XYZ file of C-alpha atoms in Angstrom:
568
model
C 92.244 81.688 71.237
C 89.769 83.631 72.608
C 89.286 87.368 71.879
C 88.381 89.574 74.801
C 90.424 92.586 74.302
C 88.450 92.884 70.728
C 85.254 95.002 72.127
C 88.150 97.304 73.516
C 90.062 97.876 70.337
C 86.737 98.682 68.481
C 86.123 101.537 71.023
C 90.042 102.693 70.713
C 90.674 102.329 66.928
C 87.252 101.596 64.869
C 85.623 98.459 63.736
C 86.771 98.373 60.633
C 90.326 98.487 62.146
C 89.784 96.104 65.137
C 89.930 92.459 63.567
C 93.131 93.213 61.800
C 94.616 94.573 65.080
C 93.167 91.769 67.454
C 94.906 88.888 65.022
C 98.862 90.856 65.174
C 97.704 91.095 69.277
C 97.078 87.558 69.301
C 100.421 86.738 67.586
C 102.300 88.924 70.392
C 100.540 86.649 73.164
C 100.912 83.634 70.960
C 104.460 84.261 70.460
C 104.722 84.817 74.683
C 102.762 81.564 75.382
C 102.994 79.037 72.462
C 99.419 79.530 72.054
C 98.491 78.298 75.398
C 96.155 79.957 77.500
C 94.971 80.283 81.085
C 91.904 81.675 82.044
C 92.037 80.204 85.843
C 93.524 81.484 89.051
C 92.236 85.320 87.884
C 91.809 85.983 91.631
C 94.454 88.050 93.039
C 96.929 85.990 95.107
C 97.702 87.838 98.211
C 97.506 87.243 102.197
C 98.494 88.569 105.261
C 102.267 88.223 105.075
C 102.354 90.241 101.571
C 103.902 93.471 101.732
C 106.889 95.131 99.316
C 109.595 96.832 99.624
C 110.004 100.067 97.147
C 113.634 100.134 96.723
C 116.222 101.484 93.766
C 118.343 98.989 92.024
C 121.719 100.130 93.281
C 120.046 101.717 96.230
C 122.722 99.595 98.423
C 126.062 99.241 96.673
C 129.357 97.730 97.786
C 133.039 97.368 95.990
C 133.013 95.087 93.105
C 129.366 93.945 93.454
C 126.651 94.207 90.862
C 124.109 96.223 93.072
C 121.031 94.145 92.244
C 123.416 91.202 94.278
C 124.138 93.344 96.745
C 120.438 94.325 97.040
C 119.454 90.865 97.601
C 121.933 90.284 100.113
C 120.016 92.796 101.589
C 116.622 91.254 101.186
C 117.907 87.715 102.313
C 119.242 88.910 105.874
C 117.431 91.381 106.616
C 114.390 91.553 105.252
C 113.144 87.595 105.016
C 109.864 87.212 107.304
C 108.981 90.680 107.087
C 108.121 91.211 103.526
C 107.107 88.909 100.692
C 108.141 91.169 97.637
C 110.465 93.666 96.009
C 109.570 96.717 93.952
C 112.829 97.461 92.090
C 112.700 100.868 90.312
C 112.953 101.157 86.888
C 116.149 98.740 86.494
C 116.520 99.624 82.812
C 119.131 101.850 80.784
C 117.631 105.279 81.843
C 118.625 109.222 80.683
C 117.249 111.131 83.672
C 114.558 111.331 86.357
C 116.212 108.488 88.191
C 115.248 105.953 85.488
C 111.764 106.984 84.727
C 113.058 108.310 81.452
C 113.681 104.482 79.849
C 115.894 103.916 76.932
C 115.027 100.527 76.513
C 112.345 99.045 78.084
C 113.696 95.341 77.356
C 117.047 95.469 78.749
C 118.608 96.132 82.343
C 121.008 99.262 83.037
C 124.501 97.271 82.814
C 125.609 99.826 85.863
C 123.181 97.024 88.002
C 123.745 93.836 86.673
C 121.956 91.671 84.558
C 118.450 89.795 84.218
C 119.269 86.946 86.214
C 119.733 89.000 89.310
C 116.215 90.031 88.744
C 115.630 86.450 87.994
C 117.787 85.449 91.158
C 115.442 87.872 93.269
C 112.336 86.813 92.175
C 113.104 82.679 92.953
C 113.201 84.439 96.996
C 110.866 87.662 96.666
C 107.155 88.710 94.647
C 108.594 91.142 92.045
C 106.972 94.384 91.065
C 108.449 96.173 87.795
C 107.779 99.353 86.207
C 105.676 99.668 83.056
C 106.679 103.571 82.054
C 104.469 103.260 79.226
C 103.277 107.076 79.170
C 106.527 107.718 77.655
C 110.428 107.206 77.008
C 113.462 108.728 76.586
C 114.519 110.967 73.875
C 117.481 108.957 73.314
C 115.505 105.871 72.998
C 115.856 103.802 69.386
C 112.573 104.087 68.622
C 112.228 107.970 69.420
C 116.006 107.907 67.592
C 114.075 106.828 64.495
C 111.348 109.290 64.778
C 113.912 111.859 64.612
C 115.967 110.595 61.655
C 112.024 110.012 59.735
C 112.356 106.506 59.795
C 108.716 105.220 59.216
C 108.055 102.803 61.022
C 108.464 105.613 64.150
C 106.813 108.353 62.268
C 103.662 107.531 64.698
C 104.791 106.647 67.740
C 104.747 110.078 69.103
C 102.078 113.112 69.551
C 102.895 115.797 67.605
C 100.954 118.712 67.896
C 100.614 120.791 64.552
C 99.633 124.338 64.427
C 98.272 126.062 67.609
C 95.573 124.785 69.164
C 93.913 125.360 72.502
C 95.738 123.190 75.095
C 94.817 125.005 78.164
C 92.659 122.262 79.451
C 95.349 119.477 79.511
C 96.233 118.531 83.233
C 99.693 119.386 84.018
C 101.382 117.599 86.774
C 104.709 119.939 85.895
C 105.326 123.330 85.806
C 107.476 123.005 82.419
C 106.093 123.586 79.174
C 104.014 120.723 78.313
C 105.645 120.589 74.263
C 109.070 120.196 73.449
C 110.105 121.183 69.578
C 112.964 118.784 68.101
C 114.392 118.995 64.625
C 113.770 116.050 62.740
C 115.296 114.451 59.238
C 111.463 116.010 58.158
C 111.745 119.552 59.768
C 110.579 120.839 62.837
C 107.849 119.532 65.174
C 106.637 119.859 68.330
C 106.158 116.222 70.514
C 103.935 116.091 73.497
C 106.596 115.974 76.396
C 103.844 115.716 79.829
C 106.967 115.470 82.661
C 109.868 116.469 80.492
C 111.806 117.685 77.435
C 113.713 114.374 78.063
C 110.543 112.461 78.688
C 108.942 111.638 75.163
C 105.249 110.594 75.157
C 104.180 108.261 73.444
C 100.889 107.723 70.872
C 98.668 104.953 72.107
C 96.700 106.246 69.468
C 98.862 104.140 67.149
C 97.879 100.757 67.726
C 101.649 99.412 66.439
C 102.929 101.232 69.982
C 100.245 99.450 72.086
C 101.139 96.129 70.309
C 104.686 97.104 71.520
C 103.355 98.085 75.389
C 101.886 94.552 75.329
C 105.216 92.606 74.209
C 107.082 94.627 76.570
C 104.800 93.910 79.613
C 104.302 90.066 78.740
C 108.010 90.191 78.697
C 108.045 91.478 82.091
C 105.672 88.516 83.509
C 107.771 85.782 81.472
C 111.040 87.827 83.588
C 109.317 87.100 86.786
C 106.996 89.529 87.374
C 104.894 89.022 90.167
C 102.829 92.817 89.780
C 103.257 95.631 87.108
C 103.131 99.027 88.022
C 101.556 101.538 85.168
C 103.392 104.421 86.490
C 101.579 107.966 85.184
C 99.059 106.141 83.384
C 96.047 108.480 84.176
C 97.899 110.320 81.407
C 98.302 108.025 78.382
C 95.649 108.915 75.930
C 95.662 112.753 74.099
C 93.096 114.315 72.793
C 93.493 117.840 72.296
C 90.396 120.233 73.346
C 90.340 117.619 76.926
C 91.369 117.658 79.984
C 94.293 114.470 78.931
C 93.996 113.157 82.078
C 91.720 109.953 82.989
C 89.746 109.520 79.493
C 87.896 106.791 79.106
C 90.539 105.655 76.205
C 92.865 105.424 78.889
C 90.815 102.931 81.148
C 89.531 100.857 77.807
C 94.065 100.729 77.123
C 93.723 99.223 80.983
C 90.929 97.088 80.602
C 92.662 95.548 77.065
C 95.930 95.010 79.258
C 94.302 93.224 81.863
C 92.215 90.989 79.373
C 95.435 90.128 78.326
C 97.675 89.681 81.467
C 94.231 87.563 82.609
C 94.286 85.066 79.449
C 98.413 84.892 79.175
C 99.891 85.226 82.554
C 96.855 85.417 84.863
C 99.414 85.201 87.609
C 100.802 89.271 87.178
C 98.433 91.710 88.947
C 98.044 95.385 88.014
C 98.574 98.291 90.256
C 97.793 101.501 88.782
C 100.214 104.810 89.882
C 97.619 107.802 89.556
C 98.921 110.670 92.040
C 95.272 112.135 91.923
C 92.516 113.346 93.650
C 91.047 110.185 95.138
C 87.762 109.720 93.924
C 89.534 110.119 90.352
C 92.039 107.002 91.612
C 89.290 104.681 92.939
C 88.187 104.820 89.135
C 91.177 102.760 88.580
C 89.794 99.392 90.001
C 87.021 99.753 87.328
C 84.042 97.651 87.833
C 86.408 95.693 90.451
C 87.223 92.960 87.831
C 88.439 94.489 84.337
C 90.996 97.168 85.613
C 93.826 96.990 88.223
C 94.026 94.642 90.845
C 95.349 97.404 93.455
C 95.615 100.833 92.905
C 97.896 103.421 95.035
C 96.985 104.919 97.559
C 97.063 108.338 97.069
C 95.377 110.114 100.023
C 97.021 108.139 102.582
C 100.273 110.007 103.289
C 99.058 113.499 103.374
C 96.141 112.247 105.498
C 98.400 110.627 107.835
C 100.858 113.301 108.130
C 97.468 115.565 108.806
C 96.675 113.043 111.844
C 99.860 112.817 113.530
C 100.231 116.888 112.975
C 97.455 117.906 114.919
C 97.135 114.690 116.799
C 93.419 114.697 115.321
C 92.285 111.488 113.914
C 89.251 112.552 113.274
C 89.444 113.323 109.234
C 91.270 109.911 108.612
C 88.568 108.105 110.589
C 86.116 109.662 107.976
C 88.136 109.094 105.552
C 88.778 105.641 106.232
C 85.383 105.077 107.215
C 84.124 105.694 103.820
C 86.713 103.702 101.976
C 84.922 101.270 99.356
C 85.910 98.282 97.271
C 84.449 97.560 94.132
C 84.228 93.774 94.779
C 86.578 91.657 97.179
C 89.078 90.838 94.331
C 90.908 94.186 94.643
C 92.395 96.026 97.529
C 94.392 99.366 98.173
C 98.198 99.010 98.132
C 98.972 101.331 100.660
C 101.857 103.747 101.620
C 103.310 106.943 103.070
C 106.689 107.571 101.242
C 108.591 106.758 97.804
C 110.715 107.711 95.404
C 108.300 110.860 94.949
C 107.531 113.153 97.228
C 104.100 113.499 99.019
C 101.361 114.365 96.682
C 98.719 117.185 98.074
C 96.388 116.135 95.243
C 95.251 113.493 96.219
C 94.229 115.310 99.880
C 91.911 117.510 98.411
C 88.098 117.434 98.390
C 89.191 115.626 101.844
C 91.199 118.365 103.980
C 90.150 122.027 104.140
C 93.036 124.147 101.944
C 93.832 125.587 105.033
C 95.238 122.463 106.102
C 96.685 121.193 103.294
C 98.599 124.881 103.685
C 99.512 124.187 107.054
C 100.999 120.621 105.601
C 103.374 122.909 103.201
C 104.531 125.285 105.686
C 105.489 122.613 108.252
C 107.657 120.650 105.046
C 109.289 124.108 104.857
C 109.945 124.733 108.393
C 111.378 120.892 108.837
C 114.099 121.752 105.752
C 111.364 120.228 102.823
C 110.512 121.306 99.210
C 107.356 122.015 97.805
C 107.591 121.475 93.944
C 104.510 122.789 91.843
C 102.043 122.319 89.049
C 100.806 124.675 86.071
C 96.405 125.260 86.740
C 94.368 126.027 83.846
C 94.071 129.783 84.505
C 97.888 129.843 84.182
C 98.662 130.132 87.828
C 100.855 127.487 89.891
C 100.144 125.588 92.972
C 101.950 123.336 95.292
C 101.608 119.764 93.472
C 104.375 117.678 95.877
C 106.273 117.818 99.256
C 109.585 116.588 98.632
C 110.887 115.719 102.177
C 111.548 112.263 104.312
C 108.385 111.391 105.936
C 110.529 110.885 109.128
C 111.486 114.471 108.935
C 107.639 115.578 107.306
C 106.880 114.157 111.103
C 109.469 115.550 112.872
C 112.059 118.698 112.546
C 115.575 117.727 111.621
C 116.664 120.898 113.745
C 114.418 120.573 116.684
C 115.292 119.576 120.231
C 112.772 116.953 120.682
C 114.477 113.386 121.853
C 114.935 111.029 119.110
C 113.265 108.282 120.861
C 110.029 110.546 120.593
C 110.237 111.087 117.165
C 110.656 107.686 116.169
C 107.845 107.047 117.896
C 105.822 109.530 116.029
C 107.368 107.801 112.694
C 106.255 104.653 113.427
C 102.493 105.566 114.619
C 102.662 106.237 110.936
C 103.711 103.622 109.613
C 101.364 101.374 111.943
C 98.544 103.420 110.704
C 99.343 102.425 107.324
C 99.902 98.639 107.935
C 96.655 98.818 109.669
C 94.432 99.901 106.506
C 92.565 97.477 104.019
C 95.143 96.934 101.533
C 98.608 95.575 100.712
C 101.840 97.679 102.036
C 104.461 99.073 100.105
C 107.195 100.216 102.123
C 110.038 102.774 100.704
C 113.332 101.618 101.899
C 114.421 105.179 103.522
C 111.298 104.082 106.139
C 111.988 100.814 107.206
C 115.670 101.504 107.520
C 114.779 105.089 109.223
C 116.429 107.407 107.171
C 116.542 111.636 107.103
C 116.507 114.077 104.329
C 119.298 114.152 101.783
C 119.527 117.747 101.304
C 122.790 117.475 99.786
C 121.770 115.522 97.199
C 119.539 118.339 95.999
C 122.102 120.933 96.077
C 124.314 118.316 93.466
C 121.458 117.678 90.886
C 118.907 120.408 91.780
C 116.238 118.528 91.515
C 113.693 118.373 94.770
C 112.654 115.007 94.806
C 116.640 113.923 95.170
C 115.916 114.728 99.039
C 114.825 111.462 99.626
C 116.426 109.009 97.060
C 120.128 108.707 98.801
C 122.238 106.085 97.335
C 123.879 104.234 100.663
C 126.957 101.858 100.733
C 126.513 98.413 102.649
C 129.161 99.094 104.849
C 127.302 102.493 106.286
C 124.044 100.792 106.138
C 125.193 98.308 108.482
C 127.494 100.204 110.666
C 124.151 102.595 111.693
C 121.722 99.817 112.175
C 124.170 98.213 114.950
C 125.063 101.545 116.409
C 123.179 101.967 119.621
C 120.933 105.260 119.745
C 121.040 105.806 115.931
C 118.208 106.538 114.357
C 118.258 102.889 112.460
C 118.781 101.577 115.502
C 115.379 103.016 116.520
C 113.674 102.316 113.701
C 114.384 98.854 111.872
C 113.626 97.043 114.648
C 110.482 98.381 115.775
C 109.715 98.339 111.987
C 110.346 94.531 112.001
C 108.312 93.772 114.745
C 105.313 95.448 113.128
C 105.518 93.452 109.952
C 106.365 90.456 112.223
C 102.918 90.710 114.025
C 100.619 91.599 110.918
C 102.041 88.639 108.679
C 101.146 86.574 111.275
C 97.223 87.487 112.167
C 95.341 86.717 108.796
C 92.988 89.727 109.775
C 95.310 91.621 107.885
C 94.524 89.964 104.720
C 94.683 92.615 101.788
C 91.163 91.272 100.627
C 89.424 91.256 103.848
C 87.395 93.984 105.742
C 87.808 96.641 107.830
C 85.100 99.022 109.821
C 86.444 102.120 111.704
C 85.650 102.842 115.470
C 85.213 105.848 117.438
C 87.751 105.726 120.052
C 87.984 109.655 120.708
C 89.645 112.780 118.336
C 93.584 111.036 119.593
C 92.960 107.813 118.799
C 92.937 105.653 115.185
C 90.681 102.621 115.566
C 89.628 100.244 113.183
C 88.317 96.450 113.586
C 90.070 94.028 110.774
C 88.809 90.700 109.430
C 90.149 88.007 107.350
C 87.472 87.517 103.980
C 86.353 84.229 105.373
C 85.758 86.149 109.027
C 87.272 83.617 110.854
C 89.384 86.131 112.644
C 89.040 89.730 114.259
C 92.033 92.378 115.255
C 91.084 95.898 117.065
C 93.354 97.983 115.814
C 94.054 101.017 117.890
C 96.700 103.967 117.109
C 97.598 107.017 119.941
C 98.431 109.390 117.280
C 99.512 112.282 120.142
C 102.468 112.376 122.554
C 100.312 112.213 125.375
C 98.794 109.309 126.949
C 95.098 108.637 125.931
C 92.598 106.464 127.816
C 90.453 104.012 126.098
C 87.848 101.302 126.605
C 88.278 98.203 124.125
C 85.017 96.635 125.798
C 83.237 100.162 124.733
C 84.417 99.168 121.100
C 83.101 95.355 120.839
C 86.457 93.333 122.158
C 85.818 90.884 124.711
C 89.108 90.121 126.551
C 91.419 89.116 127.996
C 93.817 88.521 125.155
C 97.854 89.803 124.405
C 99.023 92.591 122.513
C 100.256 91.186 118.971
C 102.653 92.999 118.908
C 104.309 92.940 122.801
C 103.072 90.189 123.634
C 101.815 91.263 126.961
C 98.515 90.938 128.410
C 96.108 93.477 127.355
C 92.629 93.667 129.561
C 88.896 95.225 127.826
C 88.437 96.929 130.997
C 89.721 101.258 130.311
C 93.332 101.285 130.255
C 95.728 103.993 128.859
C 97.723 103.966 125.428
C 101.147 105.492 125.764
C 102.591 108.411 123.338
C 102.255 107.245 120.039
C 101.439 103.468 121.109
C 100.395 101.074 118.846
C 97.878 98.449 120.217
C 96.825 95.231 118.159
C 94.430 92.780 119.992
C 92.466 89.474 118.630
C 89.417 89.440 119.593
C-alpha cells in the first residue's frame, strides 16, 4: 500500500515514531477497504446542478414517523430537481449544542431513526456528514474512561497542568476556555474551546487521530458523499500560541485527505473555519492536499452589507479579488445555517463602522449578537444570531411582504451566482422568520433560527396564498431550476466581476471548458436601476434564464431587487 500520509506523521509525532504509526494507519484503511486502493477519480465531482440543503435530522417531524423518513419525504417532493445533496446535522446521540456535542460518533441518535435512513437518503441525494473531531461530549465512553483513569483514555484529552500563560489562545466563546473535572486520579483541568460540555480532544495522541480516521472512513463506507470538519481551525494545542490555524492542524488535514484520496477518493472535504477570510482561503492548501471546498465565510455579512445600503460596491471588490488555488477546488457558498452570521470573517474587508452598523440593524430587527473573549481581556461581537430573512428585513416594520421577499431573494441570487457550490439552510428556501421563542425556552441565541416544524404546518403555509412560504419556495425553486440547468454555473468554472454601477451586482460566469457564458446581474436596491448589457460584453438578443422572456443588450431597466441571468 502506498504511504503518503507518512511525511505528515513525521512532522506531527517524530521520525522515530512515524513508521510504527503509519503501519496501525494502514491497518485502519486496510480494515475499511480489504487492502484495495484507489488512487483515480481524485478530481472533485461536481457540476452545475450540485447544491445542498443544510437541514437538522428531525428538522420536519410528523406522528409516528422516524424524522430522517419524514425528512426524505421532504427531499423527494419537494426538493428533487432543485438540489443534488443533503447536509444532515450531526445525526448522532448528542448532549447539547444541538448535536455538536457527540456522544458517539459511530452511531445515530435513536430519537431519528436508524442508519439505513441515512443509507435510504443517500441512494436519492449527495450526503454531507459532520466530522466534530475538535471535540466530544463529556458523557462520551471514551471521555467516561478518562474520568474513571482508564488508560487507554488517559491521553485523549488536553489537560493543562499548572498555570501557564494562555492569553494568546483564540477564543471563539466568551466562557472560560478550561473546565476542571474530578477524575478516579484527582483533579484536572481539560481544554473545553466551546464548552464545559464540549471536551477537546488531543490530536497530539496519535491513538485519537487513528480513531478520527476510522470514524471518518466509516462515514464514506455510510454513504458519504462530503465531510464537513466542523471547528477544525482549532484542533491542534500548543500552549504559548495563538491555537488557532497551526500548521499541525493543516499537516492533520493534509494526512486526512491523503487518506480519503487513496481509500475513498470519492468523499470530498469541506473545511468549517468561521474566520477572517484570508485565514479560510488557507484551507484549500496548495489547491490539491487540503479541502476540496472550504466555507464561505465572508459571504453573508458581505451580502447583508450590499443589500443594506444598496451598495454593491465592496462585494464587487470583494468578489473581484476572489482566487482559487487550482481549478480542483471551489467555494461552497452560503448566507445562513444553523449558526448565526459570523462578523469575523467581514473584517479586514468592511470598515468597523459598518460591521457596527450590521449589529445595530440585527438588534433593531429583534436579533442577537453573541460575543467572543480578545486577548486584552475585552469582548466583542463574534455572531448575529437572527434569520437572514429578518437580518434583511424588520419583523415589525410596515414594509409589504412582497418587497421583502424580494430583498431575501436578491440574496440568495447573489449567492447562487458566486464561483462555488451552494449550501442552502432549510429556514431559506422554505422562507422562514426568527424563532424568538425558542430562545426564551433554552436561552441560548443561536436557537433563533433552528425551529423544529411539523409536516403538517410546513405544508399548510407553503399552499397558503400570501404567506411568506408562499413567497418564497417558489421563487427559490425557480432560481435553482435555472442555474442547474446553464453549466456556467459549474462550481469549478470561472467567474470575472463587472462594473454595472454602485446598485447593481454583475459578474460574467463560465463553464471550465468555456463553452458557455451567463451575465449575471443583481438590483440590490428597491428602486429601479438602468443598465446596458452591450456596455458589459453581451451580445443579444437572448431570454432571461430565469423568466424566460426576451431580454435585449440595448439599456433597459432592472426592477427592485430583480434578478437578471442572460447567455451570452
Amino acid at each position: 500500500m502506498p504511504t503518503p500520509w507518512l511525511p505528515y506523521l513525521i512532522d506531527l509525532y517524530g521520525r522515530e515514531r512515524a513508521p510504527e504509526i503509519a503501519s496501525r494507519l494502514e491497518a485502519v484503511i486496510t480494515a475499511h477497504t480489504g487492502g484495495r486502493s484507489n488512487a483515480e477519480g481524485r478530481t472533485i465531482s461536481l457540476s452545475e446542478r450540485d447544491a445542498l440543503l443544510i437541514t437538522y435530522g428531525d428538522q420536519v417531524t410528523a406522528p409516528g414517523e422516524a424524522p430522517l423518513r419524514t425528512l426524505a419525504q421532504v427531499c423527494d417532493e419537494r426538493l428533487q430537481g432543485l438540489v443534488s445533496g443533503v447536509h444532515i446535522l450531526p445525526f448522532y446521540p448528542w448532549t447539547s449544542d444541538d448535536g455538536f456535542s457527540v456522544v458517539d460518533y459511530r452511531a445515530i441518535d435513536p430519537a431519528l431513526g436508524a442508519w439505513e435512513d441515512v443509507r435510504a437518503l443517500g441512494r436519492r441525494f449527495r450526503l454531507m456528514v459532520d466530522g466534530v473531531i475538535n471535540h466530544i461530549s463529556a458523557s462520551s465512553a471514551w471521555f467516561q474512561g478518562f474520568l474513571h483513569d482508564e488508560p487507554r483514555y488517559r491521553d485523549y484529552f488536553v489537560v493543562v497542568e499548572g498555570d501557564p500563560d494562555l492569553s494568546q489562545v483564540v477564543r471563539p466563546r466568551a466562557l472560560p476556555l478550561l473546565t476542571t473535572f474530578q477524575t478516579a486520579a484527582g483533579e484536572k483541568r481539560v481544554w473545553t474551546t466551546f464548552s464545559a460540555d464540549q471536551i477537546d480532544l488531543n490530536a497530539q495522541n496519535p491513538d485519537v487521530l487513528l480513531e478520527i480516521v476510522d470514524v471518518l472512513l466509516g462515514y464514506a463506507a455510510e454513504g458519504a458523499d462530503f465531510i464537513r470538519l466542523d471547528a477544525i481551525a482549532y484542533l491542534w494545542k500548543e500552549i504559548g500560541t495563538t491555537c488557532i490555524h497551526l500548521p499541525q492542524t493543516h499537516r492533520v488535514i493534509q494526512l486526512l485527505r491523503a487518506v480519503l484520496d487513496l481509500a475513498a477518493p470519492q468523499v470530498a472535504l469541506i473545511t468549517e473555519t468561521n474566520v477572517p477570510h484570508v485565514d479560510n482561503l488557507s484551507y484549500f492548501g496548495d489547491g490539491h492536499n487540503e479541502a476540496q471546498l472550504v466555507y464561505n465565510f465572508a459571504l453573508p455579512p458581505l451580502t447583508l452589507h450590499t443589500l443594506r445600503t444598496g451598495n454593491a460596491t465592496a462585494l464587487r471588490e470583494w468578489a473581484g479579488s476572489l482566487t482559487l488555488p487550482s481549478a480542483d477546488v471551489t467555494f461552497f457558498n452560503f448566507l445562513a445555517s444553523h449558526d448565526g452570521i459570523g462578523l469575523n470573517p467581514a473584517r479586514g474587508i468592511l470598515p468597523q463602522a459598518d460591521i457596527d452598523a450590521l449589529v445595530q440593524q440585527t438588534l433593531a430587527h429583534g436579533g442577537l449578537i453573541s460575543t467572543k473573549h480578545n486577548a486584552d481581556g475585552s469582548q466583542s461581537p463574534y455572531e448575529m444570531n437572527i434569520s437572514y430573512f429578518d437580518a434583511l428585513s424588520n419583523p415589525t416594520g410596515s414594509e409589504p411582504l412582497a418587497l421583502q421577499a424580494a430583498r431575501f431573494m436578491a440574496a440568495q441570487a447573489i449567492m447562487l451566482m458566486i464561483v462555488g457550490m451552494p449550501g442552502i439552510y432549510f429556514h431559506s428556501l422554505f422562507g422562514s422568520r426568527g424563532w424568538s421563542e425558542g430562545v426564551r425556552q433554552t436561552g441560548r441565541n443561536r436557537t433563533i433560527n433552528r425551529e423544529k416544524l411539523t409536516l403538517a404546518r410546513l405544508e399548510a403555509e407553503l399552499e397558503k396564498p400570501g404567506s411568506l412560504r408562499h413567497h418564497v419556495y417558489p421563487a427559490y425553486a425557480a432560481l435553482l431550476q435555472a442555474r442547474a440547468a446553464t453549466p456556467a454555473f459549474h462550481p469549478l468554472g470561472s467567474q470575472r466581476v463587472v462594473d454595472a454601477g454602485a446598485h447593481v451586482f454583475g459578474l460574467w460566469r463560465e463553464s471550465p471548458d468555456g463553452a458557455a457564458r451567463v451575465l449575471a446581474l443583481q438590483n440590490v436596491t428597491a428602486a429601479p436601476q438602468s443598465v446596458a448589457p452591450a456596455e458589459l460584453g453581451w451580445r443579444g438578443p437572448a431570454r432571461d434564464l430565469i423568466t424566460g422572456s426576451a431580454v435585449a443588450p440595448a439599456a433597459m431597466t432592472l426592477a427592485p431587487y430583480q434578478t437578471l441571468w442572460v447567455l451570452s
